[in-house]
Amino acid sequence: MAIILFDDNAHQTLLPLTYTRPVADLRIGILTIAEKWAKYLNTSTSFFTRDYLQGKFPVSIEADNLFVNGAVCPDENLLDAIDKLQTGEALKYNDQLLAVKLNAADAAVFNTATEFDRVVAYPNLFVSIKYPEDIFRKNDIELRKDYALLTKGRTSSTISSTNVIIGNDFFAEEGAVAECSTFNTTNGPIYLSANTEVWEGTHIRGAFAICEHSQVKMGAKIYGATTVGPYSRVGGELNNAVIWGYSSKGHEGYLGNSVLGEWCNIGADSNNSNLKNNYDEVRLWDYTTQRFRKTGLQFCGLIMADHSKCAINTMFNTGTVVGVSANVFGAGFPRNFVADFSWGGAQGFETYSLKKMFDTAQKVFDRRDHREFNDTEKDILKTVFELTEEYRRF
């Protein structure tokens, strides 16, 4: 049976993080949502997403198909309910479509707006993401679930005796290296993936996960619930931050209650605020309404989409959203919404041209032998550049 992870309206409400990927390709906890479903169901998955993304994230339809909402994280109760579905039956929580089993003919014309005749009501709560802040806000829950999933029936590799491990929920995969660091698991588990490094003098409190081929630099201070990687490097102080692949925050400075996309870079001594000085509720820019939306959160930092970067000593105010491929620099606080493909800072912005952006991206990709900045990647970015033109007029 083909497992197809579909995008519903969350693909819009999660912008700008989803301009460059389907919802199920978002990382929360240790794994992406797609990786969670693949692990639970012991099979591969494909994506039903926006047309311009299908070249990189293709859909695969078979004789029997299970469409699963890509914004929903799996758990045992949800899996049990899905397993009981018959072909043609849909599983819903109130009006939200969670899953539906379809034959090849019906799968070929699947649409999230379709009204299904046979609907099963799902009665239980579950973890799903709707807004960007949900990723760091629910990261602790998913870190614990993923830790249990990935460590079940396995034994941790041994790390150097120069480290101090407090508590029992610590797991290191083969090839993970750490020296002269402390790992406190009393508040949450700590997971070191294969071929990762934690350098000397680091202090980490769980829940925490570092994904494969990533490094934590000397003297870093990391609080839960934080996820790093894969292929990322971090230093300084982090608190409840989710950093996706191929991104770096390698120097001193604070990053808290935040999400960084892929291929991002935070310059040395850059900081974000995660609490307003009047302790008010934080608002975030919402692409669907083109206005700032109340989050219900007192602590909310930086949301930065793929390919964006900031220079040294950059300061981000509480609740700042930076779109795809923005380059932020200069003294002072930039505004709380930095449009996609913007170049500048507090003194003003201009358009970051595709040619300049592609030149930089090519150099960044060249540092990773296993990743190619190919036409598929370029076509996605060209489309995002066109889709976001209106925001650069602000």
mmCIF file of C-alpha atoms in Angstrom:
data_model
loop_
_atom_site.group_PDB
_atom_site.id
_atom_site.type_symbol
_atom_site.label_atom_id
_atom_site.label_comp_id
_atom_site.label_asym_id
_atom_site.label_seq_id
_atom_site.Cartn_x
_atom_site.Cartn_y
_atom_site.Cartn_z
ATOM 1 C CA MET A 1 0.000 0.000 0.000
ATOM 2 C CA ALA A 2 1.268 3.467 -0.899
ATOM 3 C CA ILE A 3 1.508 5.948 1.987
ATOM 4 C CA ILE A 4 0.883 9.460 0.658
ATOM 5 C CA LEU A 5 1.291 12.455 2.958
ATOM 6 C CA PHE A 6 -0.980 15.265 1.821
ATOM 7 C CA ASP A 7 -0.981 19.001 2.467
ATOM 8 C CA ASP A 8 -4.126 20.662 3.715
ATOM 9 C CA ASN A 9 -4.519 24.353 4.579
ATOM 10 C CA ALA A 10 -1.614 24.042 7.032
ATOM 11 C CA HIS A 11 0.695 24.436 4.045
ATOM 12 C CA GLN A 12 -0.459 28.062 3.884
ATOM 13 C CA THR A 13 -0.584 28.810 7.604
ATOM 14 C CA LEU A 14 2.946 27.398 8.066
ATOM 15 C CA LEU A 15 4.492 29.798 5.553
ATOM 16 C CA PRO A 16 7.274 30.789 5.027
ATOM 17 C CA LEU A 17 8.654 27.439 6.233
ATOM 18 C CA THR A 18 6.566 25.511 3.697
ATOM 19 C CA TYR A 19 7.361 27.590 0.619
ATOM 20 C CA THR A 20 10.168 25.129 -0.103
ATOM 21 C CA ARG A 21 8.712 21.823 1.124
ATOM 22 C CA PRO A 22 5.556 19.856 1.923
ATOM 23 C CA VAL A 23 4.292 20.055 5.490
ATOM 24 C CA ALA A 24 5.369 16.470 6.228
ATOM 25 C CA ASP A 25 8.981 17.369 5.423
ATOM 26 C CA LEU A 26 9.075 19.663 8.471
ATOM 27 C CA ARG A 27 11.259 18.441 11.350
ATOM 28 C CA ILE A 28 9.770 18.381 14.833
ATOM 29 C CA GLY A 29 11.306 16.257 17.550
ATOM 30 C CA ILE A 30 14.152 14.159 16.154
ATOM 31 C CA LEU A 31 12.547 13.164 12.854
ATOM 32 C CA THR A 32 10.614 14.885 10.106
ATOM 33 C CA ILE A 33 6.899 14.090 10.096
ATOM 34 C CA ALA A 34 7.428 11.966 6.972
ATOM 35 C CA GLU A 35 10.223 10.034 8.678
ATOM 36 C CA LYS A 36 7.957 9.382 11.674
ATOM 37 C CA TRP A 37 5.234 7.836 9.500
ATOM 38 C CA ALA A 38 7.783 5.792 7.560
ATOM 39 C CA LYS A 39 9.258 4.494 10.820
ATOM 40 C CA TYR A 40 5.918 3.652 12.427
ATOM 41 C CA LEU A 41 4.538 1.981 9.294
ATOM 42 C CA ASN A 42 7.861 0.433 8.228
ATOM 43 C CA THR A 43 7.507 1.620 4.638
ATOM 44 C CA SER A 44 8.395 4.516 2.364
ATOM 45 C CA THR A 45 6.197 7.562 1.829
ATOM 46 C CA SER A 46 5.481 10.072 -0.913
ATOM 47 C CA PHE A 47 3.908 13.530 -0.986
ATOM 48 C CA PHE A 48 0.749 15.132 -2.342
ATOM 49 C CA THR A 49 1.697 18.789 -2.304
ATOM 50 C CA ARG A 50 1.770 21.986 -4.367
ATOM 51 C CA ASP A 51 2.486 21.471 -8.076
ATOM 52 C CA TYR A 52 5.757 23.406 -8.051
ATOM 53 C CA LEU A 53 7.109 21.173 -5.265
ATOM 54 C CA GLN A 54 6.204 17.837 -6.847
ATOM 55 C CA GLY A 55 9.404 17.717 -8.911
ATOM 56 C CA LYS A 56 11.424 17.369 -5.709
ATOM 57 C CA PHE A 57 8.711 15.662 -3.654
ATOM 58 C CA PRO A 58 6.855 13.363 -6.098
ATOM 59 C CA VAL A 59 3.671 11.438 -5.397
ATOM 60 C CA SER A 60 3.488 7.683 -5.923
ATOM 61 C CA ILE A 61 0.061 6.066 -6.436
ATOM 62 C CA GLU A 62 -0.497 2.299 -6.313
ATOM 63 C CA ALA A 63 -3.503 -0.013 -6.422
ATOM 64 C CA ASP A 64 -4.162 0.636 -2.716
ATOM 65 C CA ASN A 65 -3.361 4.013 -1.150
ATOM 66 C CA LEU A 66 -3.436 5.550 2.284
ATOM 67 C CA PHE A 67 -3.551 9.355 2.263
ATOM 68 C CA VAL A 68 -2.396 10.783 5.608
ATOM 69 C CA ASN A 69 -2.516 14.411 6.724
ATOM 70 C CA GLY A 70 1.095 15.640 6.613
ATOM 71 C CA ALA A 71 0.558 18.066 9.501
ATOM 72 C CA VAL A 72 -0.297 15.238 11.903
ATOM 73 C CA CYS A 73 2.311 13.376 13.947
ATOM 74 C CA PRO A 74 1.662 9.658 14.417
ATOM 75 C CA ASP A 75 0.986 7.871 17.683
ATOM 76 C CA GLU A 76 -0.251 4.400 18.609
ATOM 77 C CA ASN A 77 -3.931 5.365 18.950
ATOM 78 C CA LEU A 78 -3.950 7.119 15.598
ATOM 79 C CA LEU A 79 -2.184 4.214 13.902
ATOM 80 C CA ASP A 80 -4.717 1.778 15.317
ATOM 81 C CA ALA A 81 -7.636 3.851 13.998
ATOM 82 C CA ILE A 82 -6.034 4.170 10.560
ATOM 83 C CA ASP A 83 -5.317 0.449 10.408
ATOM 84 C CA LYS A 84 -9.056 -0.277 10.832
ATOM 85 C CA LEU A 85 -10.076 1.903 7.865
ATOM 86 C CA GLN A 86 -11.603 0.166 4.888
ATOM 87 C CA THR A 87 -11.098 1.317 1.289
ATOM 88 C CA GLY A 88 -13.236 4.401 0.741
ATOM 89 C CA GLU A 89 -13.400 5.306 4.429
ATOM 90 C CA ALA A 90 -12.066 8.588 5.790
ATOM 91 C CA LEU A 91 -10.886 9.326 9.327
ATOM 92 C CA LYS A 92 -11.740 12.791 10.615
ATOM 93 C CA TYR A 93 -11.287 14.799 13.787
ATOM 94 C CA ASN A 94 -14.181 17.274 13.717
ATOM 95 C CA ASP A 95 -13.786 18.778 10.217
ATOM 96 C CA GLN A 96 -10.094 17.939 9.842
ATOM 97 C CA LEU A 97 -9.304 15.077 7.469
ATOM 98 C CA LEU A 98 -6.692 12.831 9.096
ATOM 99 C CA ALA A 99 -6.545 9.904 6.670
ATOM 100 C CA VAL A 100 -8.418 8.135 3.901
ATOM 101 C CA LYS A 101 -7.918 4.809 2.094
ATOM 102 C CA LEU A 102 -8.467 4.973 -1.662
ATOM 103 C CA ASN A 103 -8.118 2.755 -4.695
ATOM 104 C CA ALA A 104 -5.997 3.891 -7.643
ATOM 105 C CA ALA A 105 -8.858 5.560 -9.521
ATOM 106 C CA ASP A 106 -10.039 7.605 -6.547
ATOM 107 C CA ALA A 107 -6.457 8.383 -5.516
ATOM 108 C CA ALA A 108 -5.782 9.906 -8.933
ATOM 109 C CA VAL A 109 -8.491 12.526 -8.343
ATOM 110 C CA PHE A 110 -7.939 13.007 -4.603
ATOM 111 C CA ASN A 111 -8.608 16.486 -3.291
ATOM 112 C CA THR A 112 -8.586 17.695 0.307
ATOM 113 C CA ALA A 113 -11.968 19.335 -0.300
ATOM 114 C CA THR A 114 -13.613 16.049 -1.298
ATOM 115 C CA GLU A 115 -16.636 15.054 0.758
ATOM 116 C CA PHE A 116 -16.385 11.358 1.619
ATOM 117 C CA ASP A 117 -19.579 9.347 2.123
ATOM 118 C CA ARG A 118 -18.083 7.031 4.717
ATOM 119 C CA VAL A 119 -16.493 8.929 7.599
ATOM 120 C CA VAL A 120 -15.112 7.569 10.866
ATOM 121 C CA ALA A 121 -14.894 10.089 13.720
ATOM 122 C CA TYR A 122 -11.612 10.081 15.627
ATOM 123 C CA PRO A 123 -12.160 10.792 19.350
ATOM 124 C CA ASN A 124 -8.622 11.229 20.690
ATOM 125 C CA LEU A 125 -6.238 14.172 20.910
ATOM 126 C CA PHE A 126 -3.068 14.118 18.801
ATOM 127 C CA VAL A 127 -0.105 16.333 17.921
ATOM 128 C CA SER A 128 -0.408 18.413 14.782
ATOM 129 C CA ILE A 129 1.150 21.637 13.546
ATOM 130 C CA LYS A 130 -0.721 24.582 12.104
ATOM 131 C CA TYR A 131 1.534 27.601 12.659
ATOM 132 C CA PRO A 132 5.341 27.999 12.629
ATOM 133 C CA GLU A 133 5.519 28.481 16.389
ATOM 134 C CA ASP A 134 3.925 25.050 16.881
ATOM 135 C CA ILE A 135 7.247 23.508 15.864
ATOM 136 C CA PHE A 136 9.219 24.773 18.861
ATOM 137 C CA ARG A 137 6.141 24.795 21.118
ATOM 138 C CA LYS A 138 5.452 21.075 20.592
ATOM 139 C CA ASN A 139 9.054 20.004 20.109
ATOM 140 C CA ASP A 140 9.361 18.602 23.635
ATOM 141 C CA ILE A 141 6.425 16.228 23.107
ATOM 142 C CA GLU A 142 7.794 14.949 19.816
ATOM 143 C CA LEU A 143 11.379 14.673 21.100
ATOM 144 C CA ARG A 144 10.190 12.293 23.814
ATOM 145 C CA LYS A 145 8.054 10.260 21.403
ATOM 146 C CA ASP A 146 10.836 10.003 18.820
ATOM 147 C CA TYR A 147 13.374 9.075 21.494
ATOM 148 C CA ALA A 148 11.190 6.175 22.636
ATOM 149 C CA LEU A 149 10.577 5.115 19.020
ATOM 150 C CA LEU A 150 14.235 5.198 17.985
ATOM 151 C CA THR A 151 15.709 3.590 21.103
ATOM 152 C CA LYS A 152 13.204 0.774 21.589
ATOM 153 C CA GLY A 153 15.079 -2.540 21.756
ATOM 154 C CA ARG A 154 18.462 -0.879 21.203
ATOM 155 C CA THR A 155 21.510 -0.288 23.389
ATOM 156 C CA SER A 156 23.382 3.010 23.414
ATOM 157 C CA SER A 157 26.955 3.156 22.229
ATOM 158 C CA THR A 158 29.562 4.062 24.827
ATOM 159 C CA ILE A 159 30.971 7.577 24.884
ATOM 160 C CA SER A 160 34.103 8.892 26.571
ATOM 161 C CA SER A 161 34.388 8.687 30.357
ATOM 162 C CA THR A 162 35.428 12.358 30.367
ATOM 163 C CA ASN A 163 31.710 13.240 30.102
ATOM 164 C CA VAL A 164 29.179 13.468 32.931
ATOM 165 C CA ILE A 165 25.751 11.943 32.268
ATOM 166 C CA ILE A 166 23.005 12.768 34.765
ATOM 167 C CA GLY A 167 19.960 10.510 34.641
ATOM 168 C CA ASN A 168 19.214 7.501 32.456
ATOM 169 C CA ASP A 169 17.568 8.738 29.246
ATOM 170 C CA PHE A 170 20.746 9.122 27.216
ATOM 171 C CA PHE A 171 21.400 7.422 23.882
ATOM 172 C CA ALA A 172 24.340 7.698 21.503
ATOM 173 C CA GLU A 173 24.399 6.060 18.088
ATOM 174 C CA GLU A 174 27.531 4.469 16.683
ATOM 175 C CA GLY A 175 30.031 7.153 15.675
ATOM 176 C CA ALA A 176 28.781 9.813 18.111
ATOM 177 C CA VAL A 177 31.697 11.504 19.906
ATOM 178 C CA ALA A 178 31.667 13.727 22.990
ATOM 179 C CA GLU A 179 34.393 14.904 25.365
ATOM 180 C CA CYS A 180 34.404 16.757 28.699
ATOM 181 C CA SER A 181 30.722 17.710 28.520
ATOM 182 C CA THR A 182 27.693 17.359 30.775
ATOM 183 C CA PHE A 183 24.404 15.788 29.713
ATOM 184 C CA ASN A 184 21.485 16.270 32.123
ATOM 185 C CA THR A 185 18.534 14.035 31.232
ATOM 186 C CA THR A 186 16.460 14.626 34.356
ATOM 187 C CA ASN A 187 14.162 17.025 32.457
ATOM 188 C CA GLY A 188 14.101 15.114 29.172
ATOM 189 C CA PRO A 189 15.990 12.587 27.036
ATOM 190 C CA ILE A 190 19.186 13.311 25.086
ATOM 191 C CA TYR A 191 19.876 11.667 21.729
ATOM 192 C CA LEU A 192 23.174 11.839 19.819
ATOM 193 C CA SER A 193 22.828 10.583 16.246
ATOM 194 C CA ALA A 194 25.507 8.838 14.213
ATOM 195 C CA ASN A 195 28.682 10.752 13.340
ATOM 196 C CA THR A 196 27.934 13.706 15.589
ATOM 197 C CA GLU A 197 30.348 15.586 17.815
ATOM 198 C CA VAL A 198 29.877 17.433 21.087
ATOM 199 C CA TRP A 199 33.029 19.408 21.784
ATOM 200 C CA GLU A 200 34.637 20.093 25.145
ATOM 201 C CA GLY A 201 32.983 22.197 27.807
ATOM 202 C CA THR A 202 29.428 21.883 26.494
ATOM 203 C CA HIS A 203 26.476 21.745 28.881
ATOM 204 C CA ILE A 204 23.238 20.219 27.593
ATOM 205 C CA ARG A 205 19.901 19.788 29.373
ATOM 206 C CA GLY A 206 17.264 17.571 27.784
ATOM 207 C CA ALA A 207 15.138 17.163 25.932
ATOM 208 C CA PHE A 208 17.738 17.433 23.169
ATOM 209 C CA ALA A 209 18.628 15.750 19.905
ATOM 210 C CA ILE A 210 21.501 16.269 17.517
ATOM 211 C CA CYS A 211 20.996 14.698 14.101
ATOM 212 C CA GLU A 212 23.647 12.989 11.980
ATOM 213 C CA HIS A 213 26.861 14.728 10.919
ATOM 214 C CA SER A 214 26.311 17.744 13.193
ATOM 215 C CA GLN A 215 28.553 19.393 15.772
ATOM 216 C CA VAL A 216 28.119 21.328 19.005
ATOM 217 C CA LYS A 217 31.077 23.683 19.486
ATOM 218 C CA MET A 218 33.101 24.214 22.655
ATOM 219 C CA GLY A 219 31.415 25.804 25.633
ATOM 220 C CA ALA A 220 27.887 25.759 24.215
ATOM 221 C CA LYS A 221 24.941 26.011 26.624
ATOM 222 C CA ILE A 222 21.835 24.209 25.382
ATOM 223 C CA TYR A 223 18.446 23.953 27.096
ATOM 224 C CA GLY A 224 15.506 21.776 26.105
ATOM 225 C CA ALA A 225 13.544 21.280 24.036
ATOM 226 C CA THR A 226 16.120 21.728 21.267
ATOM 227 C CA THR A 227 16.829 19.871 18.011
ATOM 228 C CA VAL A 228 19.918 20.371 15.829
ATOM 229 C CA GLY A 229 20.686 19.057 12.382
ATOM 230 C CA PRO A 230 21.418 17.069 10.359
ATOM 231 C CA TYR A 231 24.653 18.516 8.934
ATOM 232 C CA SER A 232 24.477 21.543 11.202
ATOM 233 C CA ARG A 233 26.827 23.267 13.632
ATOM 234 C CA VAL A 234 25.838 25.225 16.734
ATOM 235 C CA GLY A 235 27.490 27.185 19.521
ATOM 236 C CA GLY A 236 26.637 29.835 22.089
ATOM 237 C CA GLU A 237 23.311 29.604 23.921
ATOM 238 C CA LEU A 238 20.208 27.817 22.637
ATOM 239 C CA ASN A 239 16.862 27.329 24.315
ATOM 240 C CA ASN A 240 13.869 25.511 22.818
ATOM 241 C CA ALA A 241 15.199 25.982 19.285
ATOM 242 C CA VAL A 242 14.621 23.747 16.265
ATOM 243 C CA ILE A 243 17.388 23.997 13.670
ATOM 244 C CA TRP A 244 16.954 22.012 10.483
ATOM 245 C CA GLY A 245 19.590 20.537 8.206
ATOM 246 C CA TYR A 246 22.636 22.269 6.745
ATOM 247 C CA SER A 247 22.228 25.339 8.953
ATOM 248 C CA SER A 248 24.700 26.976 11.303
ATOM 249 C CA LYS A 249 24.592 29.041 14.448
ATOM 250 C CA GLY A 250 28.219 28.386 15.219
ATOM 251 C CA HIS A 251 29.192 31.303 17.467
ATOM 252 C CA GLU A 252 28.264 33.109 20.666
ATOM 253 C CA GLY A 253 24.826 34.676 20.854
ATOM 254 C CA TYR A 254 21.354 33.604 21.937
ATOM 255 C CA LEU A 255 18.693 31.727 19.956
ATOM 256 C CA GLY A 256 15.505 30.850 21.817
ATOM 257 C CA ASN A 257 11.944 29.716 21.112
ATOM 258 C CA SER A 258 12.855 29.725 17.458
ATOM 259 C CA VAL A 259 12.916 27.740 14.212
ATOM 260 C CA LEU A 260 15.630 27.883 11.554
ATOM 261 C CA GLY A 261 15.068 26.309 8.137
ATOM 262 C CA GLU A 262 17.682 24.602 5.965
ATOM 263 C CA TRP A 263 20.799 26.366 4.626
ATOM 264 C CA CYS A 264 20.525 29.219 7.158
ATOM 265 C CA ASN A 265 23.457 30.941 8.836
ATOM 266 C CA ILE A 266 23.434 33.079 11.974
ATOM 267 C CA GLY A 267 26.404 35.451 12.234
ATOM 268 C CA ALA A 268 28.652 35.688 15.295
ATOM 269 C CA ASP A 269 27.217 37.420 18.379
ATOM 270 C CA SER A 270 23.733 37.625 16.882
ATOM 271 C CA ASN A 271 20.781 37.397 19.264
ATOM 272 C CA ASN A 272 17.048 37.140 19.231
ATOM 273 C CA SER A 273 14.633 38.368 21.848
ATOM 274 C CA ASN A 274 11.995 35.854 22.913
ATOM 275 C CA LEU A 275 10.180 38.000 25.501
ATOM 276 C CA LYS A 276 8.754 41.487 25.069
ATOM 277 C CA ASN A 277 9.905 44.038 27.629
ATOM 278 C CA ASN A 278 6.281 44.651 28.639
ATOM 279 C CA TYR A 279 5.623 40.864 28.853
ATOM 280 C CA ASP A 280 2.750 41.136 26.369
ATOM 281 C CA GLU A 281 1.549 38.370 24.087
ATOM 282 C CA VAL A 282 3.759 37.953 21.006
ATOM 283 C CA ARG A 283 2.346 38.414 17.502
ATOM 284 C CA LEU A 284 3.801 36.859 14.323
ATOM 285 C CA TRP A 285 3.425 37.832 10.691
ATOM 286 C CA ASP A 286 0.787 35.655 8.988
ATOM 287 C CA TYR A 287 1.064 35.171 5.237
ATOM 288 C CA THR A 288 -2.585 34.145 4.851
ATOM 289 C CA THR A 289 -4.003 37.357 6.326
ATOM 290 C CA GLN A 290 -1.038 39.648 5.543
ATOM 291 C CA ARG A 291 -1.130 40.989 9.068
ATOM 292 C CA PHE A 292 0.294 40.130 12.477
ATOM 293 C CA ARG A 293 -1.455 37.274 14.265
ATOM 294 C CA LYS A 294 -1.763 36.736 18.003
ATOM 295 C CA THR A 295 0.099 33.589 19.065
ATOM 296 C CA GLY A 296 -1.116 33.238 22.640
ATOM 297 C CA LEU A 297 2.567 32.969 23.624
ATOM 298 C CA GLN A 298 4.619 35.082 25.972
ATOM 299 C CA PHE A 299 7.858 33.502 24.708
ATOM 300 C CA CYS A 300 8.379 33.502 20.946
ATOM 301 C CA GLY A 301 11.598 34.311 19.106
ATOM 302 C CA LEU A 302 12.733 33.979 15.495
ATOM 303 C CA ILE A 303 11.161 32.088 12.569
ATOM 304 C CA MET A 304 13.646 31.945 9.682
ATOM 305 C CA ALA A 305 12.925 30.134 6.416
ATOM 306 C CA ASP A 306 15.352 28.271 4.114
ATOM 307 C CA HIS A 307 18.464 29.945 2.663
ATOM 308 C CA SER A 308 18.245 33.022 4.890
ATOM 309 C CA LYS A 309 21.255 34.506 6.671
ATOM 310 C CA CYS A 310 22.210 37.287 9.007
ATOM 311 C CA ALA A 311 25.508 39.117 9.549
ATOM 312 C CA ILE A 312 27.480 39.413 12.776
ATOM 313 C CA ASN A 313 25.855 41.255 15.695
ATOM 314 C CA THR A 314 22.383 41.092 14.181
ATOM 315 C CA MET A 315 19.545 41.735 16.632
ATOM 316 C CA PHE A 316 16.109 40.207 16.057
ATOM 317 C CA ASN A 317 13.169 41.540 18.007
ATOM 318 C CA THR A 318 10.605 39.322 19.723
ATOM 319 C CA GLY A 319 8.440 37.457 17.219
ATOM 320 C CA THR A 320 10.389 38.122 14.020
ATOM 321 C CA VAL A 321 9.591 36.220 10.805
ATOM 322 C CA VAL A 322 12.277 36.086 8.093
ATOM 323 C CA GLY A 323 11.185 34.696 4.736
ATOM 324 C CA VAL A 324 13.025 32.489 2.235
ATOM 325 C CA SER A 325 16.422 33.657 0.953
ATOM 326 C CA ALA A 326 16.661 36.879 2.925
ATOM 327 C CA ASN A 327 19.995 38.460 3.855
ATOM 328 C CA VAL A 328 19.860 40.620 6.992
ATOM 329 C CA PHE A 329 22.663 42.917 8.179
ATOM 330 C CA GLY A 330 23.437 46.308 9.745
ATOM 331 C CA ALA A 331 22.937 48.040 13.066
ATOM 332 C CA GLY A 332 19.611 48.205 14.884
ATOM 333 C CA PHE A 333 16.587 45.917 14.902
ATOM 334 C CA PRO A 334 15.144 45.017 11.495
ATOM 335 C CA ARG A 335 11.368 45.053 11.309
ATOM 336 C CA ASN A 336 9.434 42.046 12.626
ATOM 337 C CA PHE A 337 8.676 40.753 9.133
ATOM 338 C CA VAL A 338 11.540 40.470 6.669
ATOM 339 C CA ALA A 339 10.087 39.555 3.290
ATOM 340 C CA ASP A 340 11.396 36.682 1.206
ATOM 341 C CA PHE A 341 14.376 37.589 -1.028
ATOM 342 C CA SER A 342 15.084 40.793 0.899
ATOM 343 C CA TRP A 343 18.542 42.334 1.278
ATOM 344 C CA GLY A 344 19.208 44.873 4.057
ATOM 345 C CA GLY A 345 18.282 45.648 7.648
ATOM 346 C CA ALA A 346 16.944 48.333 9.949
ATOM 347 C CA GLN A 347 17.884 51.048 7.467
ATOM 348 C CA GLY A 348 15.728 49.493 4.743
ATOM 349 C CA PHE A 349 15.554 46.615 2.289
ATOM 350 C CA GLU A 350 15.946 46.014 -1.415
ATOM 351 C CA THR A 351 15.300 42.899 -3.474
ATOM 352 C CA TYR A 352 17.887 40.117 -3.231
ATOM 353 C CA SER A 353 18.125 39.159 -6.899
ATOM 354 C CA LEU A 354 17.819 35.543 -7.991
ATOM 355 C CA LYS A 355 21.196 35.694 -9.705
ATOM 356 C CA LYS A 356 23.000 36.810 -6.537
ATOM 357 C CA MET A 357 21.062 34.349 -4.440
ATOM 358 C CA PHE A 358 21.854 31.467 -6.835
ATOM 359 C CA ASP A 359 25.546 32.376 -6.852
ATOM 360 C CA THR A 360 25.662 32.182 -3.061
ATOM 361 C CA ALA A 361 23.566 29.023 -2.875
ATOM 362 C CA GLN A 362 25.856 27.289 -5.350
ATOM 363 C CA LYS A 363 28.864 28.013 -3.145
ATOM 364 C CA VAL A 364 27.003 26.787 -0.079
ATOM 365 C CA PHE A 365 25.923 23.548 -1.770
ATOM 366 C CA ASP A 366 29.443 22.960 -3.095
ATOM 367 C CA ARG A 367 30.581 22.506 0.504
ATOM 368 C CA ARG A 368 28.310 19.435 0.743
ATOM 369 C CA ASP A 369 29.470 16.738 -1.628
ATOM 370 C CA HIS A 370 26.208 14.792 -1.427
ATOM 371 C CA ARG A 371 23.887 17.717 -2.232
ATOM 372 C CA GLU A 372 23.533 19.400 -5.631
ATOM 373 C CA PHE A 373 22.088 22.816 -6.336
ATOM 374 C CA ASN A 374 20.293 21.544 -9.413
ATOM 375 C CA ASP A 375 17.526 22.827 -11.673
ATOM 376 C CA THR A 376 14.862 21.328 -9.430
ATOM 377 C CA GLU A 377 16.082 23.397 -6.486
ATOM 378 C CA LYS A 378 16.360 26.492 -8.672
ATOM 379 C CA ASP A 379 12.876 26.074 -10.111
ATOM 380 C CA ILE A 380 11.360 25.940 -6.614
ATOM 381 C CA LEU A 381 13.191 29.105 -5.600
ATOM 382 C CA LYS A 382 12.171 30.875 -8.820
ATOM 383 C CA THR A 383 8.544 30.085 -8.049
ATOM 384 C CA VAL A 384 8.875 31.286 -4.448
ATOM 385 C CA PHE A 385 10.492 34.492 -5.718
ATOM 386 C CA GLU A 386 7.435 35.115 -7.907
ATOM 387 C CA LEU A 387 4.913 34.106 -5.228
ATOM 388 C CA THR A 388 6.402 36.523 -2.690
ATOM 389 C CA GLU A 389 6.849 39.583 -4.876
ATOM 390 C CA GLU A 390 3.926 41.398 -3.244
ATOM 391 C CA TYR A 391 5.557 41.258 0.210
ATOM 392 C CA ARG A 392 8.678 43.065 -0.987
ATOM 393 C CA ARG A 393 6.569 46.139 -1.703
ATOM 394 C CA PHE A 394 5.941 46.710 2.011
#
